Coordinates of C-alpha atoms in Angstrom, one line a residue:
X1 CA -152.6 -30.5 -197.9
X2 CA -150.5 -33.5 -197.1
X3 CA -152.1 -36.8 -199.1
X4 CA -152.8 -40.1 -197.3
X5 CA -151.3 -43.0 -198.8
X6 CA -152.5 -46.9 -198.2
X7 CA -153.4 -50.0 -200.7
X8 CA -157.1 -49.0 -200.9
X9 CA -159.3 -45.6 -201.1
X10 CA -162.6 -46.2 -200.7
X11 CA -164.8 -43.7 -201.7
X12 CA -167.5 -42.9 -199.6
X13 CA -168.3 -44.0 -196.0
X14 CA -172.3 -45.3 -196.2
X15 CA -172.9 -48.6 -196.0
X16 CA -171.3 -50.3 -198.8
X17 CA -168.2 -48.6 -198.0
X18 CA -167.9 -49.7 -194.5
X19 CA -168.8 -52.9 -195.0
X20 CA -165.6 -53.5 -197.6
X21 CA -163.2 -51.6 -195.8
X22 CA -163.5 -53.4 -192.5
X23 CA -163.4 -56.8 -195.2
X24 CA -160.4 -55.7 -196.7
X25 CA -159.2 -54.8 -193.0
X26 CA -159.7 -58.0 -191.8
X27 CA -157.6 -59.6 -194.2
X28 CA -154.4 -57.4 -193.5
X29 CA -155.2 -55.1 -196.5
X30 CA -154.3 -51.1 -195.5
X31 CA -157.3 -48.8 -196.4
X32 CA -158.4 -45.8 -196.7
X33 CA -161.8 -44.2 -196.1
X34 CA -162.8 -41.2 -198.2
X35 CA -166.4 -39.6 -197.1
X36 CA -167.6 -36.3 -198.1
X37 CA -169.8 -35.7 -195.5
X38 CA -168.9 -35.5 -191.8
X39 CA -169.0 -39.2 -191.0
X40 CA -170.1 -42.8 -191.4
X41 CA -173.4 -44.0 -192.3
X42 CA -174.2 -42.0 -196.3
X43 CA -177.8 -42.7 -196.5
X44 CA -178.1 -44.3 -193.4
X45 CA -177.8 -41.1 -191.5
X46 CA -178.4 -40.3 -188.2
X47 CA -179.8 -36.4 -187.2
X48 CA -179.5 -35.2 -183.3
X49 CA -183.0 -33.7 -182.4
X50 CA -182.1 -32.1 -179.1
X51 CA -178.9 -33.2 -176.9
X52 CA -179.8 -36.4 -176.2
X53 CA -181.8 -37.6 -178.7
X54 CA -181.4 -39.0 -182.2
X55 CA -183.3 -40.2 -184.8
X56 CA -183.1 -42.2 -188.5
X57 CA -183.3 -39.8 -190.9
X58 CA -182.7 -42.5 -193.9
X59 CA -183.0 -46.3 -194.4
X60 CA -184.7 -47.0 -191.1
X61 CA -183.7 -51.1 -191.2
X62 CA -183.1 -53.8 -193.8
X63 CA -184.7 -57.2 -193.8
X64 CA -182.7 -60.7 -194.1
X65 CA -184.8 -61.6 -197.2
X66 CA -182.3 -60.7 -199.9
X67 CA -179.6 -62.1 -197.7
X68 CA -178.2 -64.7 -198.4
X69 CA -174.1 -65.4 -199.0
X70 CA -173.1 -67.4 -195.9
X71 CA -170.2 -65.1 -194.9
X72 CA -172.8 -62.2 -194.9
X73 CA -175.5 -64.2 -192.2
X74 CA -172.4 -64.6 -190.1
X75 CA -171.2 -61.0 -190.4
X76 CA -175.1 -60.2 -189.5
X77 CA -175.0 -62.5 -186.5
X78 CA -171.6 -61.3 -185.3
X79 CA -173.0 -57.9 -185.4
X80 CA -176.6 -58.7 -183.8
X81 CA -174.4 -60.9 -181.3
X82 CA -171.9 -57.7 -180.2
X83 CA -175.0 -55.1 -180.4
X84 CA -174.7 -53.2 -183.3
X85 CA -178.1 -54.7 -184.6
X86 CA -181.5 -55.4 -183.0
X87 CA -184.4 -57.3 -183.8
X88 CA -187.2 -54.7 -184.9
X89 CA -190.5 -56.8 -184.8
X90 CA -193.3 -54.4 -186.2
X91 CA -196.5 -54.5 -187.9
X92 CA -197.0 -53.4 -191.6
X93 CA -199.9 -51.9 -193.8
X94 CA -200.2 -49.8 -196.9
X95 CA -202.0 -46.2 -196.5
X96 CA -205.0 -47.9 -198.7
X97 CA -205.6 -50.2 -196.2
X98 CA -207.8 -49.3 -194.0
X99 CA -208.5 -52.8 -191.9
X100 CA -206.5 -53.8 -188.9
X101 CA -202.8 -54.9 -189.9
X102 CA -202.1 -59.1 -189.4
X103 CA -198.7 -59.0 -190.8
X104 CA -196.1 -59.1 -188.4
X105 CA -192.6 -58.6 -189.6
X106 CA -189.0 -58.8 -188.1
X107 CA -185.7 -56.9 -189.4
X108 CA -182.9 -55.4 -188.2
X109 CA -181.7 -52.0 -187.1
X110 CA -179.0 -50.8 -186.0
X111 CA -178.6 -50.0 -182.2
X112 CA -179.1 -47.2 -180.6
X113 CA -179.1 -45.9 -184.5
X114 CA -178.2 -47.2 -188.1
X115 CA -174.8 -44.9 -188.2
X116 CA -173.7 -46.3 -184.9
X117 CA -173.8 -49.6 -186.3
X118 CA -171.7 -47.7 -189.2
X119 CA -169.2 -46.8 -187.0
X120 CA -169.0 -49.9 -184.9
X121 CA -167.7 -51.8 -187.9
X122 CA -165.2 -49.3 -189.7
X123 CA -165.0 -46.5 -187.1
X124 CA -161.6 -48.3 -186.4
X125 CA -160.2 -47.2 -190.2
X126 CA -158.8 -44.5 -191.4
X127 CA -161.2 -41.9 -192.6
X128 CA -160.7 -38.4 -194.6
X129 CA -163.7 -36.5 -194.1
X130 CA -166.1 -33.6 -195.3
X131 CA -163.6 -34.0 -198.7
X132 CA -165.2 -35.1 -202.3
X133 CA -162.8 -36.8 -204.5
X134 CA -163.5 -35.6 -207.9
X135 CA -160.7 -36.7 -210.4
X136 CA -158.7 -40.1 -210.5
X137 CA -155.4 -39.7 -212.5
X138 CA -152.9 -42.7 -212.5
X139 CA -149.2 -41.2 -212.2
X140 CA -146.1 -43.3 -211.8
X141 CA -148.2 -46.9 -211.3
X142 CA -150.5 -45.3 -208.4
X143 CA -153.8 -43.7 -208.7
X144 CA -154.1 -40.5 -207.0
X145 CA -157.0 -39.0 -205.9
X146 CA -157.7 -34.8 -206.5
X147 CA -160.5 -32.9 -204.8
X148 CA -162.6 -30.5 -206.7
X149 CA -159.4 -27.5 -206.2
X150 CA -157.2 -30.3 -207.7
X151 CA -155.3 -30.9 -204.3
X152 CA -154.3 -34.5 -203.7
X153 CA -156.0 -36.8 -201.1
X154 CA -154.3 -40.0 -201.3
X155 CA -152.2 -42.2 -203.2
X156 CA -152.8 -45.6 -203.3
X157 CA -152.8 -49.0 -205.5
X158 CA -156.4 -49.5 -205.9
X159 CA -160.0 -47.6 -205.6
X160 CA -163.1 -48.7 -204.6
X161 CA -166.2 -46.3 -205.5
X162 CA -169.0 -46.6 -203.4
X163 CA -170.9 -43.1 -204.4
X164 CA -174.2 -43.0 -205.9
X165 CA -174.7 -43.8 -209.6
X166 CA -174.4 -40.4 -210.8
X167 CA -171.0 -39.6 -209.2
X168 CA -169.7 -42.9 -209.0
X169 CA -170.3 -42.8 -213.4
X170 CA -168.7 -39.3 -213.0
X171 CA -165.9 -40.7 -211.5
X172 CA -165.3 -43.2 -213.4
X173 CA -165.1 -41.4 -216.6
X174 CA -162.3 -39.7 -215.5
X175 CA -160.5 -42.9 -215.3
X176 CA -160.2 -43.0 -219.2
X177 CA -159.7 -46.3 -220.4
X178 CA -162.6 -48.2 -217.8
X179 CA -165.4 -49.7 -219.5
X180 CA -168.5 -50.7 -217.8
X181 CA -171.8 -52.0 -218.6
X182 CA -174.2 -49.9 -220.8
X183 CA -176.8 -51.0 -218.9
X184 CA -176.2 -49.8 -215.2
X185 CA -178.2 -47.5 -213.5
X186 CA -177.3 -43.7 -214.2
X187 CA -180.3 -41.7 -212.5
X188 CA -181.1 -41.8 -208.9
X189 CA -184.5 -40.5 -207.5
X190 CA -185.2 -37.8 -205.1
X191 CA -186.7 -37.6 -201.7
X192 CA -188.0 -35.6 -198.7
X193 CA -188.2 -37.1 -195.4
X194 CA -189.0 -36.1 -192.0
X195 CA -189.4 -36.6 -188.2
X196 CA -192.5 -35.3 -186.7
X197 CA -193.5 -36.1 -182.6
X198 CA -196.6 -35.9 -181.0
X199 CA -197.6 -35.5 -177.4
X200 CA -200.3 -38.2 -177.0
X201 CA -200.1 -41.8 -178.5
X202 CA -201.7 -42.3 -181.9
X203 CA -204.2 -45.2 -182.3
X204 CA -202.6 -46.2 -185.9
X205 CA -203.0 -50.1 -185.9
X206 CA -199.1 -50.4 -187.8
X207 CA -195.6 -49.3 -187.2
X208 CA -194.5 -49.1 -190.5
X209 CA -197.0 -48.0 -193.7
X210 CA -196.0 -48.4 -197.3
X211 CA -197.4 -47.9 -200.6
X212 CA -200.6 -46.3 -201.9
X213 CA -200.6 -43.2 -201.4
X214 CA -199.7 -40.3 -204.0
X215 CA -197.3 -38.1 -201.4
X216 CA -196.3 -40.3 -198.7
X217 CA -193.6 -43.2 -199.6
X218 CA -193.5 -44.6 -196.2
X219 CA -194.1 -43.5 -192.7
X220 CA -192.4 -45.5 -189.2
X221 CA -193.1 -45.4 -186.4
X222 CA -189.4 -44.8 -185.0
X223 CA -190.5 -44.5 -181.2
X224 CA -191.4 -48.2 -182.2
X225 CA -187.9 -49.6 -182.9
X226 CA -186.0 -51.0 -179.8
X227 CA -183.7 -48.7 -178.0
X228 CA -185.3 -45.9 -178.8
X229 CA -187.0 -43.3 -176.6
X230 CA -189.2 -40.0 -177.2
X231 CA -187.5 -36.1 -176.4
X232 CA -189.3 -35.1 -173.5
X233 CA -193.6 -34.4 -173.5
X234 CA -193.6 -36.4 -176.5
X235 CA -195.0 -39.6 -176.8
X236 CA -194.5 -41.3 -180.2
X237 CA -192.4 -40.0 -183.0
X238 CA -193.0 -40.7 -186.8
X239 CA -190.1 -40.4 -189.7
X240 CA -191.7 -39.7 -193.3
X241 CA -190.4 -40.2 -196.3
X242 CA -192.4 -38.7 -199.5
X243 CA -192.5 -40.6 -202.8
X244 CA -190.2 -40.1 -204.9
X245 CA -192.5 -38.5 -207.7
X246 CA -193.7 -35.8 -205.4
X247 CA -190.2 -34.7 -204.2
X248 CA -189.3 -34.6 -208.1
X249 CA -192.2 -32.5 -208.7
X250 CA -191.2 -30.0 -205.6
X251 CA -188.3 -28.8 -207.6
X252 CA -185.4 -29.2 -204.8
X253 CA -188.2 -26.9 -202.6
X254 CA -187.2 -26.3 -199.2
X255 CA -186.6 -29.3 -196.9
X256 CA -188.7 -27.5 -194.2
X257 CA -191.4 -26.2 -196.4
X258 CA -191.7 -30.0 -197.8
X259 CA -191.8 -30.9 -194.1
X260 CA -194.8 -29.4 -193.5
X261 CA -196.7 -30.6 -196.5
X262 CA -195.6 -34.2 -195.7
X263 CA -196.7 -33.9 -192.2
X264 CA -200.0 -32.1 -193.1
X265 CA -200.5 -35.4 -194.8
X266 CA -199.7 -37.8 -193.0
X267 CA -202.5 -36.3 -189.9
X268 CA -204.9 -35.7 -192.9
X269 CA -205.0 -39.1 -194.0
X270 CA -205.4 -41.1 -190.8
X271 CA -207.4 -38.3 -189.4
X272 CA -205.2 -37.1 -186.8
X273 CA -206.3 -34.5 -184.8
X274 CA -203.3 -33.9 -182.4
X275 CA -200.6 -31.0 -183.5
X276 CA -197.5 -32.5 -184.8
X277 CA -194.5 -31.0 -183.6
X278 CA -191.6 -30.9 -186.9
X279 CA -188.3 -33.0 -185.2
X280 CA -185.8 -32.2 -188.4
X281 CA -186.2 -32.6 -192.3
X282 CA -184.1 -33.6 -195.0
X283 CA -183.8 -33.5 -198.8
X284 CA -181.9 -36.4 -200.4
X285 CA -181.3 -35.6 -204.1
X286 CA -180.0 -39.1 -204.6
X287 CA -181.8 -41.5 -202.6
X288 CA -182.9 -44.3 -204.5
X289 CA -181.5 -45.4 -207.8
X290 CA -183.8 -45.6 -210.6
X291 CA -183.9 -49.4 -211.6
X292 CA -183.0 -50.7 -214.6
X293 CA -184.7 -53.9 -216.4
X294 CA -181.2 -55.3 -218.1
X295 CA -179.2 -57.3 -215.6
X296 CA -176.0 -57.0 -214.6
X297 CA -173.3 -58.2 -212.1
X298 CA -173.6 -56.8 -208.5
X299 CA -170.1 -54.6 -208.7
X300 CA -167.8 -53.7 -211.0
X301 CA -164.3 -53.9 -211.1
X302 CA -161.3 -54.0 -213.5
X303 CA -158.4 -56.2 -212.5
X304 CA -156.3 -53.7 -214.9
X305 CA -156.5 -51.0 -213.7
X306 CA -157.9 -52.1 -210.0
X307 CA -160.6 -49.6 -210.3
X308 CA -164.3 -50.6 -209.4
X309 CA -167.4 -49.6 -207.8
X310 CA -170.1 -51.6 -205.0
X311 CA -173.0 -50.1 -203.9
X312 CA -176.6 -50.7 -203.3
X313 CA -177.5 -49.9 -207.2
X314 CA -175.7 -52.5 -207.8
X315 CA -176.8 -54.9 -205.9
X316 CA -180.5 -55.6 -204.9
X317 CA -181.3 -52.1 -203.8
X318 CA -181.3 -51.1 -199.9
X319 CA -179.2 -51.6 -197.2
X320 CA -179.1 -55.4 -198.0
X321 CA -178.2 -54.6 -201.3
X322 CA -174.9 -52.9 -200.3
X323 CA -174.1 -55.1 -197.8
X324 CA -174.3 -57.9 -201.1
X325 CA -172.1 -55.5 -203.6
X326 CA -169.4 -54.8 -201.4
X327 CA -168.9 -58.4 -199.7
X328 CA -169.1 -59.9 -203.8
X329 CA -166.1 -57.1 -204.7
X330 CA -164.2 -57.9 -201.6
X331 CA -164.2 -61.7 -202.8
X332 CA -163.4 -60.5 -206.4
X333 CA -160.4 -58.1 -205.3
X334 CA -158.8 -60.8 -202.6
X335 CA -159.8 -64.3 -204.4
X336 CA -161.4 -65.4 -201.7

C-alpha cells in the first residue's frame, strides 16, 4: 500500500475533524484526512432510504447557545450564507408533558443533510477512507501512521485525533511518552436510533421531544426540518433515538430488533394508532461520551511531540462542542 504523506493526519472525518482540516487548509497547512468509515460526517451521518431520499440518522442539528468564539459565529454565518446550514425553527416538549408545547426554538441544520454540510467544508481535502489507524510510531523525526495489519498510511509531521474517547485514549497510548489529563472522559454511551414514516400526519403538538421517558431519548420530527421531503405515500417521518440506559441494557441486540421496540413506543406513548413503516436503524456503540465532573481544557495537544486530540468530549458535548475543540487546537497548533 503506498502511504500518503503531508504536515497533518487527521484522524477521523466527523465533525471535529472537518472543521480543523479545512482551518489548517485555510492557512496554507497540507493535511490529511484519515476516516474509517466510507466518508465525512462520523456521528453526523446521513443513511439513503430509497434513491432519492435521505435522512439524519445522528445529531440532527446543534444550537448557537454554546457558541461563542467570534471566528466560530463567522465560520457559522459563512456557512448559513453559502447554504450548507438552515434555520430549523421547531417546537420542543418532553414525553411527560402532556400540555400543548409554547416553546419555540431555532438551530441549525445542515442542508439538504448534516454530512453534506460535512462535505461542503472539507470535501475539498485529501481523504483515506474505510481505513482505521491503529498504531502511531515516530521513525526518523515523522510519525507514521500503521493500520490494524501494520501497513503504513501516512507519514507526516503532526497528528490530530479526532476519534471517540475510547480510541482516541487507545491511540494515544501507543504514542509512549504523551501524558494527558487523568481526568478526561474514557467511556462513551451507547445508542439505538431510528427512522420510522407514516402515511397520515400525526397530531403531535412538537417537532422535537426530549426527556422523560425510560426508552425514548429523543424523537424529531425530520419531515419538519427545511429541505426535507417524505419517500413517496408517506407523510411525516420521525428519527428515534433511545436512551442511552436502554441500549446499554439491550446488550449490542440487533439494530432492527431494537427498531421495532423503539417504534412500538414511541406510537404507544402518544397513542398512535397509524402503522409505522421502519425507514433504517442504527446502533451507535459510542455515541455520547460519558461526562466527567473534573474540568479540563477543550483539546489536548503536546507541542513535543505535535500529537493531540479535539473532539466533542472535549469540548461542550454535541456538534457545538466539536466545532469549539477543534477551532481552540487549530489556534493552539498555528498561534493564531
Amino acid at each position: 500500500m503506498h502511504s500518503l504523506t503531508a504536515e497533518v493526519a487527521i484522524i477521523g472525518a466527523g465533525t471535529a475533524g472537518c472543521f480543523i482540516a479545512s482551518l489548517l487548509d485555510e492557512a496554507g497547512i497540507d493535511c490529511v484526512i484519515i476516516e474509517k468509515s466510507r466518508g465525512f460526517g462520523g456521528r453526523c451521518s446521513r443513511r439513503r432510504i430509497d434513491s432519492v431520499h435521505g435522512i439524519d440518522l445522528g445529531a440532527p442539528e446543534f444550537s448557537l447557545g454554546k457558541v461563542t468564539n467570534p471566528l466560530l459565529k463567522q465560520k457559522i454565518q459563512t456557512w448559513t450564507t453559502a447554504g450548507y446550514l438552515t434555520t430549523w425553527a421547531k417546537t420542543i416538549s418532553r414525553f411527560d408533558t402532556y400540555t400543548n408545547p409554547n416553546e419555540a426554538l431555532t438551530s441549525l441544520c445542515g442542508s439538504p443533510s448534516m454530512s453534506t454540510w460535512h462535505h461542503n467544508i472539507a470535501g475539498h481535502i485529501n481523504i483515506l477512507s474505510q481505513t482505521r489507524v491503529q498504531h502511531l510510531e515516530k521513525i526518523d523525526d515523522h510519525w507514521h501512521l500503521f493500520d490494524a495489519n501494520h501497513q503504513r498510511v501516512a507519514v507526516t509531521n503532526k497528528v490530530v485525533i479526532t476519534s471517540p474517547p475510547e480510541q482516541a485514549i487507545d491511540l494515544l497510548n501507543t504514542v509512549g511518552r504523551f501524558n494527558y489529563c487523568s481526568t478526561l472522559p474514557t467511556e462513551s454511551l451507547p445508542q439505538y436510533v431510528c427512522a420510522i414514516g407514516f402515511s397520515e400526519k400525526l397530531s403531535l403538538n412538537a417537532d422535537d421531544y426530549e426527556g422523560g421517558h425510560d426508552t425514548l431519548y429523543r424523537a424529531v420530527r425530520e419531515s419538519s426540518k427545511p429541505n426535507r421531503t417524505c419517500p413517496a405515500l408517506l407523510q411525516e417521518v420521525w428519527l428515534l433515538h433511545s436512551s442511552h440506559g436502554w441500549a446499554h441494557a439491550q446488550c449490542h441486540a440487533d439494530s432492527g430488533v431494537a427498531a421495532t421496540q423503539l417504534a412500538e413506543s414511541f406510537c404507544q406513548h402518544f397513542g398512535i394508532e397509524a402503522e409505522p413503516q421502519l425507514l433504517t436503524s442504527h446502533y451507535w456503540r459510542m455515541a455520547r461520551h460519558k461526562r466527567v465532573a473534573q474540568e479540563y481544557p477543550p483539546f489536548i495537544w503536546d507541542d513535543t511531540l505535535k500529537v493531540g486530540c479535539c473532539s466533542d468530549w472535549l469540548g461542550s458535548g454535541g456538534t457545538a462542542g466539536a466545532l469549539n475543540s477543534a477551532l481552540a487546537l487549530y489556534q493552539q497548533i498555528t498561534g493564531h
